[in-house]
């Protein structure tokens, strides 16, 4: 189902419309085609991993002399531990992500390491707020940077408007703002019975024609997205179902061009891995989801950039339960046919005791906003002035990273 939230006043959802509580996909409707793009009709997908991902376990720096001693039994990729294979330079990639490795090797994916938002404390709530509001601190904006980016895009030919109804949670902060959005979640992940949609349609048709119209449009988007996957499926199925549905919508000629997905559960304080730990299972599910997205995008994959980000990293040291605690820097992943991939981009700070941030975390050397600015400038055509003043206000000293987009 879908939800359409528009600042234009055509339709605004209310609490009565939010019938389920585990939504995961939001995409844009009424998107312009980007006049900037020339021959390319670009798609951009933001994937937020909520819970703070351990970048040292996803892309372990196996060539750093301090790495193995720091991580001990969960030193992914270290001799005698395994779970990762060499990728580029001193870095390896967790073996739970074979599809991402294949995309990396074919030049369709890259890693930015030792990256972080400006946030330097360890609250998930505040960290995600900064990640999504795009400012220098928590609660400094009520709108999200992705919404502001869309509002600032150069205008092209209009895409057919899509209207819908939320049977999902509130629009995430990163997408709140003046630009119109709709939300969608797979029917099989919704907390409703199989006949609920038709009963609601009957009710709205008799009581609220505008609501009925929006609800009908939402059911149409469900049909376009393919509904959902196997009911009650495991985490692999759930992650993949969300991505596949998003891919089907984005691949439509008149569908959205920008989308945001989020996956929870990355707060790995215990039994992190490798091989059969909690992080391995999550990475395997993410890998399948990203590949499902790529397959569904089909011919438009070549015009797509997918950015995978999280609110902050985890401690360099292991805690007492074979996990890690809230840290600072981590990695970000880029994938897509429009990515100039096959590289790990890092100003590597090192893991020796005197190189750690506050003697406990991977030190951040790249501002995550520089990564996003580089993509938004070179893939979507936003100017550096707009990026520094409107999309990421107060970030003028943070220059876009060059060369991320082919």
Tab-separated table of C-alpha atoms in Angstrom:
chain	number	residue	atom	x	y	z
A	1	UNK	CA	0.000	0.000	0.000
A	2	UNK	CA	1.020	3.567	-0.334
A	3	UNK	CA	0.826	6.905	1.321
A	4	UNK	CA	0.927	10.196	-0.461
A	5	UNK	CA	2.034	13.197	1.545
A	6	UNK	CA	2.166	16.443	-0.329
A	7	UNK	CA	2.944	19.964	0.730
A	8	UNK	CA	0.844	21.105	-2.187
A	9	UNK	CA	-2.259	20.388	-0.150
A	10	UNK	CA	-3.763	17.897	-2.587
A	11	UNK	CA	-3.797	15.170	0.006
A	12	UNK	CA	-2.430	14.840	3.507
A	13	UNK	CA	-2.421	11.615	5.483
A	14	UNK	CA	-3.650	11.561	9.042
A	15	UNK	CA	-3.121	9.155	11.913
A	16	UNK	CA	-6.177	7.181	10.868
A	17	UNK	CA	-4.327	6.185	7.724
A	18	UNK	CA	-1.351	4.625	9.472
A	19	UNK	CA	-2.623	1.112	9.911
A	20	UNK	CA	0.620	-0.776	10.292
A	21	UNK	CA	3.874	-0.057	12.032
A	22	UNK	CA	6.755	-1.708	10.221
A	23	UNK	CA	7.137	0.181	7.019
A	24	UNK	CA	10.330	0.214	5.130
A	25	UNK	CA	10.074	1.829	1.742
A	26	UNK	CA	9.380	5.343	0.673
A	27	UNK	CA	9.605	6.594	-2.872
A	28	UNK	CA	8.905	9.801	-4.660
A	29	UNK	CA	5.924	10.505	-6.817
A	30	UNK	CA	5.402	13.436	-9.143
A	31	UNK	CA	9.106	13.410	-9.847
A	32	UNK	CA	10.411	15.434	-12.743
A	33	UNK	CA	12.713	13.849	-15.214
A	34	UNK	CA	16.019	15.505	-14.663
A	35	UNK	CA	16.777	17.976	-17.384
A	36	UNK	CA	20.405	17.767	-16.302
A	37	UNK	CA	20.748	14.143	-17.161
A	38	UNK	CA	21.060	14.404	-20.923
A	39	UNK	CA	20.916	10.854	-22.217
A	40	UNK	CA	20.775	9.409	-18.701
A	41	UNK	CA	17.495	9.081	-16.780
A	42	UNK	CA	19.043	8.649	-13.325
A	43	UNK	CA	17.677	6.754	-10.346
A	44	UNK	CA	18.945	7.237	-6.787
A	45	UNK	CA	18.210	4.843	-3.946
A	46	UNK	CA	19.161	5.558	-0.332
A	47	UNK	CA	19.379	2.515	1.958
A	48	UNK	CA	19.552	3.312	5.675
A	49	UNK	CA	20.825	0.559	7.980
A	50	UNK	CA	19.424	1.454	11.406
A	51	UNK	CA	21.333	0.419	14.508
A	52	UNK	CA	24.925	1.438	13.630
A	53	UNK	CA	26.752	-1.019	11.373
A	54	UNK	CA	30.200	-2.318	12.259
A	55	UNK	CA	32.176	-1.176	9.233
A	56	UNK	CA	35.281	-2.952	10.547
A	57	UNK	CA	33.443	-6.263	10.143
A	58	UNK	CA	31.806	-5.515	6.789
A	59	UNK	CA	34.994	-4.267	5.114
A	60	UNK	CA	37.722	-5.368	7.548
A	61	UNK	CA	41.151	-3.711	7.220
A	62	UNK	CA	43.013	-7.027	7.354
A	63	UNK	CA	46.258	-5.321	6.341
A	64	UNK	CA	46.259	-2.986	9.337
A	65	UNK	CA	48.812	-4.379	11.828
A	66	UNK	CA	46.567	-3.603	14.811
A	67	UNK	CA	43.379	-5.129	13.434
A	68	UNK	CA	43.655	-8.778	14.506
A	69	UNK	CA	44.664	-8.016	18.080
A	70	UNK	CA	41.855	-5.495	18.463
A	71	UNK	CA	39.129	-7.844	17.274
A	72	UNK	CA	40.350	-11.193	18.596
A	73	UNK	CA	37.844	-13.986	17.953
A	74	UNK	CA	35.622	-11.781	15.792
A	75	UNK	CA	38.443	-10.401	13.626
A	76	UNK	CA	36.669	-11.164	10.359
A	77	UNK	CA	39.160	-12.100	7.674
A	78	UNK	CA	42.081	-12.652	10.060
A	79	UNK	CA	44.145	-15.839	9.922
A	80	UNK	CA	42.383	-18.567	11.851
A	81	UNK	CA	39.088	-16.676	11.902
A	82	UNK	CA	38.074	-16.367	8.243
A	83	UNK	CA	34.785	-14.988	7.043
A	84	UNK	CA	36.227	-12.401	4.636
A	85	UNK	CA	38.342	-12.385	1.480
A	86	UNK	CA	40.700	-9.731	0.086
A	87	UNK	CA	38.993	-6.911	-1.798
A	88	UNK	CA	41.292	-3.946	-2.467
A	89	UNK	CA	44.481	-2.719	-0.823
A	90	UNK	CA	44.516	-3.540	2.892
A	91	UNK	CA	40.786	-4.245	2.879
A	92	UNK	CA	38.716	-7.419	2.615
A	93	UNK	CA	34.975	-7.921	2.201
A	94	UNK	CA	32.789	-10.034	4.454
A	95	UNK	CA	32.031	-13.310	2.689
A	96	UNK	CA	28.338	-12.861	3.476
A	97	UNK	CA	28.175	-10.422	0.547
A	98	UNK	CA	29.128	-12.402	-2.600
A	99	UNK	CA	26.868	-10.399	-4.901
A	100	UNK	CA	28.318	-7.093	-3.759
A	101	UNK	CA	31.805	-8.537	-4.338
A	102	UNK	CA	30.852	-9.489	-7.894
A	103	UNK	CA	29.469	-6.001	-8.555
A	104	UNK	CA	32.623	-4.482	-7.047
A	105	UNK	CA	34.833	-6.581	-9.302
A	106	UNK	CA	32.837	-5.549	-12.351
A	107	UNK	CA	33.233	-1.881	-11.470
A	108	UNK	CA	29.621	-1.397	-10.294
A	109	UNK	CA	30.279	-0.895	-6.581
A	110	UNK	CA	32.703	0.833	-4.253
A	111	UNK	CA	33.333	1.341	-0.546
A	112	UNK	CA	34.049	4.572	1.313
A	113	UNK	CA	35.690	3.750	4.639
A	114	UNK	CA	36.323	5.664	7.878
A	115	UNK	CA	33.316	7.867	7.114
A	116	UNK	CA	30.895	9.493	9.548
A	117	UNK	CA	28.290	12.194	9.844
A	118	UNK	CA	29.178	15.235	12.015
A	119	UNK	CA	27.581	13.479	15.014
A	120	UNK	CA	30.115	12.478	17.690
A	121	UNK	CA	28.029	11.041	20.523
A	122	UNK	CA	26.502	7.571	20.761
A	123	UNK	CA	22.721	7.864	20.834
A	124	UNK	CA	20.940	5.946	18.059
A	125	UNK	CA	18.073	8.418	18.156
A	126	UNK	CA	20.270	11.493	17.789
A	127	UNK	CA	22.628	9.789	15.345
A	128	UNK	CA	19.803	8.864	12.996
A	129	UNK	CA	18.371	12.347	13.341
A	130	UNK	CA	21.650	13.876	12.136
A	131	UNK	CA	22.002	11.264	9.379
A	132	UNK	CA	18.565	12.176	8.046
A	133	UNK	CA	18.259	15.897	8.738
A	134	UNK	CA	21.604	16.614	7.009
A	135	UNK	CA	22.700	19.328	9.445
A	136	UNK	CA	25.500	19.543	11.993
A	137	UNK	CA	23.488	18.263	14.943
A	138	UNK	CA	20.317	16.570	16.185
A	139	UNK	CA	16.990	18.373	16.008
A	140	UNK	CA	18.378	21.242	13.935
A	141	UNK	CA	15.900	20.664	11.092
A	142	UNK	CA	12.372	19.306	10.738
A	143	UNK	CA	12.912	18.307	7.117
A	144	UNK	CA	15.223	15.745	5.562
A	145	UNK	CA	18.135	16.282	3.185
A	146	UNK	CA	16.734	13.943	0.548
A	147	UNK	CA	13.457	15.833	0.404
A	148	UNK	CA	15.337	19.123	0.108
A	149	UNK	CA	17.483	17.629	-2.651
A	150	UNK	CA	14.426	16.618	-4.655
A	151	UNK	CA	12.859	20.034	-4.166
A	152	UNK	CA	16.004	21.593	-5.645
A	153	UNK	CA	16.336	19.288	-8.654
A	154	UNK	CA	16.342	20.827	-12.101
A	155	UNK	CA	12.970	20.330	-13.735
A	156	UNK	CA	12.351	18.196	-16.754
A	157	UNK	CA	9.344	16.487	-18.276
A	158	UNK	CA	6.778	15.550	-15.651
A	159	UNK	CA	6.371	11.940	-14.677
A	160	UNK	CA	2.800	10.729	-14.255
A	161	UNK	CA	1.750	11.499	-10.676
A	162	UNK	CA	1.232	8.545	-8.393
A	163	UNK	CA	-1.167	8.823	-5.480
A	164	UNK	CA	-1.391	6.463	-2.597
A	165	UNK	CA	-2.252	5.775	0.960
A	166	UNK	CA	0.048	4.859	3.819
A	167	UNK	CA	-0.448	1.470	5.311
A	168	UNK	CA	2.977	1.995	6.788
A	169	UNK	CA	4.575	4.167	9.438
A	170	UNK	CA	5.250	7.868	9.230
A	171	UNK	CA	7.444	9.214	6.470
A	172	UNK	CA	11.056	9.000	7.694
A	173	UNK	CA	12.791	12.256	8.499
A	174	UNK	CA	15.127	12.067	5.505
A	175	UNK	CA	12.090	12.383	3.203
A	176	UNK	CA	10.019	14.906	5.121
A	177	UNK	CA	9.613	18.328	3.592
A	178	UNK	CA	7.985	20.275	0.823
A	179	UNK	CA	8.474	17.771	-2.003
A	180	UNK	CA	5.638	15.226	-2.405
A	181	UNK	CA	6.243	11.638	-1.369
A	182	UNK	CA	4.361	8.390	-1.006
A	183	UNK	CA	5.121	5.355	1.084
A	184	UNK	CA	4.733	1.698	0.285
A	185	UNK	CA	5.358	-1.567	2.047
A	186	UNK	CA	4.900	-5.119	0.824
A	187	UNK	CA	1.439	-6.478	1.529
A	188	UNK	CA	2.877	-9.607	3.086
A	189	UNK	CA	4.717	-7.519	5.678
A	190	UNK	CA	1.644	-5.544	6.634
A	191	UNK	CA	-0.314	-6.216	9.795
A	192	UNK	CA	-3.604	-6.670	7.962
A	193	UNK	CA	-5.710	-9.595	6.844
A	194	UNK	CA	-6.083	-10.558	3.175
A	195	UNK	CA	-9.500	-8.939	2.858
A	196	UNK	CA	-8.691	-5.775	4.804
A	197	UNK	CA	-7.867	-3.696	1.746
A	198	UNK	CA	-11.177	-4.425	0.030
A	199	UNK	CA	-13.160	-3.739	3.197
A	200	UNK	CA	-11.374	-0.424	3.637
A	201	UNK	CA	-12.018	0.403	-0.020
A	202	UNK	CA	-15.726	-0.251	0.479
A	203	UNK	CA	-15.768	1.874	3.623
A	204	UNK	CA	-13.906	4.810	2.106
A	205	UNK	CA	-16.026	4.721	-1.051
A	206	UNK	CA	-19.098	5.347	1.075
A	207	UNK	CA	-17.652	7.861	3.512
A	208	UNK	CA	-14.750	9.757	1.979
A	209	UNK	CA	-14.368	9.958	-1.804
A	210	UNK	CA	-10.981	11.682	-1.641
A	211	UNK	CA	-9.620	9.059	0.695
A	212	UNK	CA	-11.077	6.326	-1.494
A	213	UNK	CA	-9.327	7.794	-4.531
A	214	UNK	CA	-5.995	7.865	-2.731
A	215	UNK	CA	-6.490	4.357	-1.390
A	216	UNK	CA	-7.297	3.051	-4.850
A	217	UNK	CA	-4.115	4.603	-6.191
A	218	UNK	CA	-2.209	2.918	-3.398
A	219	UNK	CA	-3.565	-0.473	-4.384
A	220	UNK	CA	-2.482	0.219	-7.947
A	221	UNK	CA	1.060	0.896	-6.760
A	222	UNK	CA	0.966	-2.364	-4.817
A	223	UNK	CA	0.055	-4.080	-8.049
A	224	UNK	CA	2.926	-2.383	-9.878
A	225	UNK	CA	5.358	-3.362	-7.128
A	226	UNK	CA	4.217	-6.951	-7.250
A	227	UNK	CA	2.565	-7.042	-3.822
A	228	UNK	CA	5.056	-8.866	-1.699
A	229	UNK	CA	6.926	-12.043	-1.054
A	230	UNK	CA	6.200	-15.188	0.845
A	231	UNK	CA	4.128	-14.475	3.965
A	232	UNK	CA	6.027	-15.001	7.186
A	233	UNK	CA	9.335	-15.381	5.380
A	234	UNK	CA	12.685	-15.097	7.133
A	235	UNK	CA	14.903	-12.036	7.178
A	236	UNK	CA	16.327	-12.832	3.742
A	237	UNK	CA	12.866	-12.901	2.233
A	238	UNK	CA	11.759	-9.763	4.060
A	239	UNK	CA	14.784	-7.710	3.017
A	240	UNK	CA	14.582	-8.935	-0.566
A	241	UNK	CA	10.828	-8.405	-0.852
A	242	UNK	CA	11.181	-4.748	0.048
A	243	UNK	CA	14.019	-4.209	-2.432
A	244	UNK	CA	12.326	-6.106	-5.256
A	245	UNK	CA	9.136	-4.094	-4.860
A	246	UNK	CA	11.137	-0.879	-4.863
A	247	UNK	CA	12.973	-1.990	-7.985
A	248	UNK	CA	9.749	-2.703	-9.837
A	249	UNK	CA	8.418	0.769	-9.052
A	250	UNK	CA	11.666	2.512	-9.954
A	251	UNK	CA	11.941	0.612	-13.224
A	252	UNK	CA	8.582	1.912	-14.437
A	253	UNK	CA	8.848	4.413	-17.251
A	254	UNK	CA	6.559	6.787	-15.379
A	255	UNK	CA	7.505	5.680	-11.870
A	256	UNK	CA	9.547	7.417	-9.167
A	257	UNK	CA	13.207	8.219	-9.669
A	258	UNK	CA	14.315	8.489	-6.052
A	259	UNK	CA	13.605	6.080	-3.204
A	260	UNK	CA	14.653	5.378	0.354
A	261	UNK	CA	14.612	2.005	2.073
A	262	UNK	CA	15.572	1.220	5.633
A	263	UNK	CA	16.498	-1.991	7.392
A	264	UNK	CA	16.605	-2.348	11.182
A	265	UNK	CA	18.533	-4.667	13.473
A	266	UNK	CA	22.192	-3.652	13.066
A	267	UNK	CA	22.854	-2.930	16.757
A	268	UNK	CA	25.144	-5.944	17.238
A	269	UNK	CA	26.146	-5.783	20.911
A	270	UNK	CA	26.392	-9.594	21.145
A	271	UNK	CA	27.258	-12.617	18.988
A	272	UNK	CA	28.311	-10.451	16.106
A	273	UNK	CA	30.031	-13.210	14.138
A	274	UNK	CA	31.719	-14.180	11.906
A	275	UNK	CA	30.265	-17.094	9.930
A	276	UNK	CA	27.058	-17.676	11.929
A	277	UNK	CA	26.772	-14.489	13.963
A	278	UNK	CA	24.039	-11.905	13.868
A	279	UNK	CA	25.935	-9.565	11.568
A	280	UNK	CA	26.567	-12.320	9.033
A	281	UNK	CA	22.859	-13.041	8.776
A	282	UNK	CA	22.035	-9.375	8.299
A	283	UNK	CA	24.742	-8.884	5.678
A	284	UNK	CA	23.551	-11.934	3.769
A	285	UNK	CA	20.028	-10.531	3.738
A	286	UNK	CA	21.267	-7.101	2.659
A	287	UNK	CA	23.363	-8.645	-0.106
A	288	UNK	CA	20.354	-10.527	-1.444
A	289	UNK	CA	18.213	-7.413	-1.232
A	290	UNK	CA	20.667	-5.249	-3.165
A	291	UNK	CA	20.983	-7.914	-5.830
A	292	UNK	CA	17.201	-8.242	-6.036
A	293	UNK	CA	16.969	-4.483	-6.500
A	294	UNK	CA	19.560	-4.583	-9.282
A	295	UNK	CA	17.798	-7.402	-11.118
A	296	UNK	CA	14.399	-5.713	-10.929
A	297	UNK	CA	15.817	-2.427	-12.169
A	298	UNK	CA	16.939	-4.265	-15.289
A	299	UNK	CA	17.971	-1.877	-18.055
A	300	UNK	CA	17.831	1.206	-15.776
A	301	UNK	CA	20.433	-0.277	-13.402
A	302	UNK	CA	23.035	1.353	-15.632
A	303	UNK	CA	21.567	4.742	-14.658
A	304	UNK	CA	21.304	3.988	-10.940
A	305	UNK	CA	23.294	4.839	-7.812
A	306	UNK	CA	22.456	3.068	-4.545
A	307	UNK	CA	23.964	4.577	-1.369
A	308	UNK	CA	24.024	2.398	1.771
A	309	UNK	CA	24.585	4.363	4.995
A	310	UNK	CA	24.197	4.055	8.769
A	311	UNK	CA	24.105	6.508	11.684
A	312	UNK	CA	27.567	5.703	13.106
A	313	UNK	CA	30.016	2.823	13.543
A	314	UNK	CA	30.979	0.615	16.427
A	315	UNK	CA	33.879	0.359	18.839
A	316	UNK	CA	37.193	-0.922	17.558
A	317	UNK	CA	37.491	-3.154	20.627
A	318	UNK	CA	35.275	-6.179	21.254
A	319	UNK	CA	33.000	-6.097	24.306
A	320	UNK	CA	32.446	-8.975	26.722
A	321	UNK	CA	29.668	-10.626	24.709
A	322	UNK	CA	31.451	-11.116	21.373
A	323	UNK	CA	29.934	-7.941	20.033
A	324	UNK	CA	30.785	-4.278	19.727
A	325	UNK	CA	29.308	-1.123	21.218
A	326	UNK	CA	28.402	2.250	19.786
A	327	UNK	CA	31.320	3.905	18.020
A	328	UNK	CA	32.042	6.639	15.484
A	329	UNK	CA	33.371	6.025	11.959
A	330	UNK	CA	32.190	3.214	9.701
A	331	UNK	CA	31.851	2.459	5.997
A	332	UNK	CA	29.387	3.523	3.319
A	333	UNK	CA	28.633	1.467	0.215
A	334	UNK	CA	27.804	2.671	-3.277
A	335	UNK	CA	26.439	0.355	-5.956
A	336	UNK	CA	24.857	0.745	-9.360
A	337	UNK	CA	25.671	0.851	-13.018
A	338	UNK	CA	26.345	4.597	-12.753
A	339	UNK	CA	28.982	4.107	-10.031
A	340	UNK	CA	32.668	4.346	-10.891
A	341	UNK	CA	33.419	1.328	-8.784
A	342	UNK	CA	36.041	-1.295	-8.075
A	343	UNK	CA	37.714	0.779	-5.341
A	344	UNK	CA	37.855	1.302	-1.609
A	345	UNK	CA	38.038	5.056	-1.080
A	346	UNK	CA	39.680	5.766	2.262
A	347	UNK	CA	42.020	8.157	4.019
A	348	UNK	CA	42.797	5.340	6.400
A	349	UNK	CA	43.493	6.592	9.961
A	350	UNK	CA	44.916	3.341	11.356
A	351	UNK	CA	43.893	1.250	14.344
A	352	UNK	CA	46.916	1.657	16.649
A	353	UNK	CA	45.962	2.893	20.134
A	354	UNK	CA	47.136	6.432	19.434
A	355	UNK	CA	45.186	6.476	16.140
A	356	UNK	CA	41.758	5.631	17.548
A	357	UNK	CA	39.141	8.292	18.177
A	358	UNK	CA	38.794	8.789	21.933
A	359	UNK	CA	40.996	5.685	22.333
A	360	UNK	CA	38.083	3.405	21.358
A	361	UNK	CA	36.642	4.065	17.880
A	362	UNK	CA	37.700	4.133	14.245
A	363	UNK	CA	38.621	7.768	13.649
A	364	UNK	CA	36.479	9.496	10.989
A	365	UNK	CA	38.466	10.969	8.099
A	366	UNK	CA	35.681	11.448	5.540
A	367	UNK	CA	32.482	13.380	6.166
A	368	UNK	CA	29.561	11.275	4.919
A	369	UNK	CA	28.034	14.444	3.500
A	370	UNK	CA	31.020	14.704	1.126
A	371	UNK	CA	30.080	11.277	-0.282
A	372	UNK	CA	26.424	12.196	-0.696
A	373	UNK	CA	27.295	15.583	-2.156
A	374	UNK	CA	29.519	13.927	-4.736
A	375	UNK	CA	26.680	11.641	-5.820
A	376	UNK	CA	23.980	14.316	-5.809
A	377	UNK	CA	26.154	16.719	-7.815
A	378	UNK	CA	27.464	14.294	-10.423
A	379	UNK	CA	24.453	11.980	-10.699
A	380	UNK	CA	21.508	14.330	-10.222
A	381	UNK	CA	22.995	17.664	-11.235
A	382	UNK	CA	22.668	19.660	-8.012
A	383	UNK	CA	25.080	22.562	-7.690
A	384	UNK	CA	27.653	22.780	-4.905
A	385	UNK	CA	26.007	26.003	-3.717
A	386	UNK	CA	22.621	24.320	-3.347
A	387	UNK	CA	24.182	21.293	-1.667
A	388	UNK	CA	26.009	23.430	0.911
A	389	UNK	CA	23.198	25.862	1.679
A	390	UNK	CA	19.918	23.997	1.137
A	391	UNK	CA	20.459	20.243	1.112
A	392	UNK	CA	23.173	20.121	3.790
A	393	UNK	CA	22.983	23.614	5.314
A	394	UNK	CA	26.111	24.897	7.004
A	395	UNK	CA	28.371	22.410	5.223
A	396	UNK	CA	30.315	24.755	2.953
A	397	UNK	CA	33.736	23.444	4.141
A	398	UNK	CA	32.661	19.886	3.251
A	399	UNK	CA	33.545	19.535	-0.428
A	400	UNK	CA	31.923	16.854	-2.614
A	401	UNK	CA	34.021	13.775	-3.258
A	402	UNK	CA	35.036	13.628	-6.894
A	403	UNK	CA	34.925	10.641	-9.196
A	404	UNK	CA	32.227	8.542	-7.527
A	405	UNK	CA	29.932	8.534	-10.581
A	406	UNK	CA	30.939	7.171	-13.973
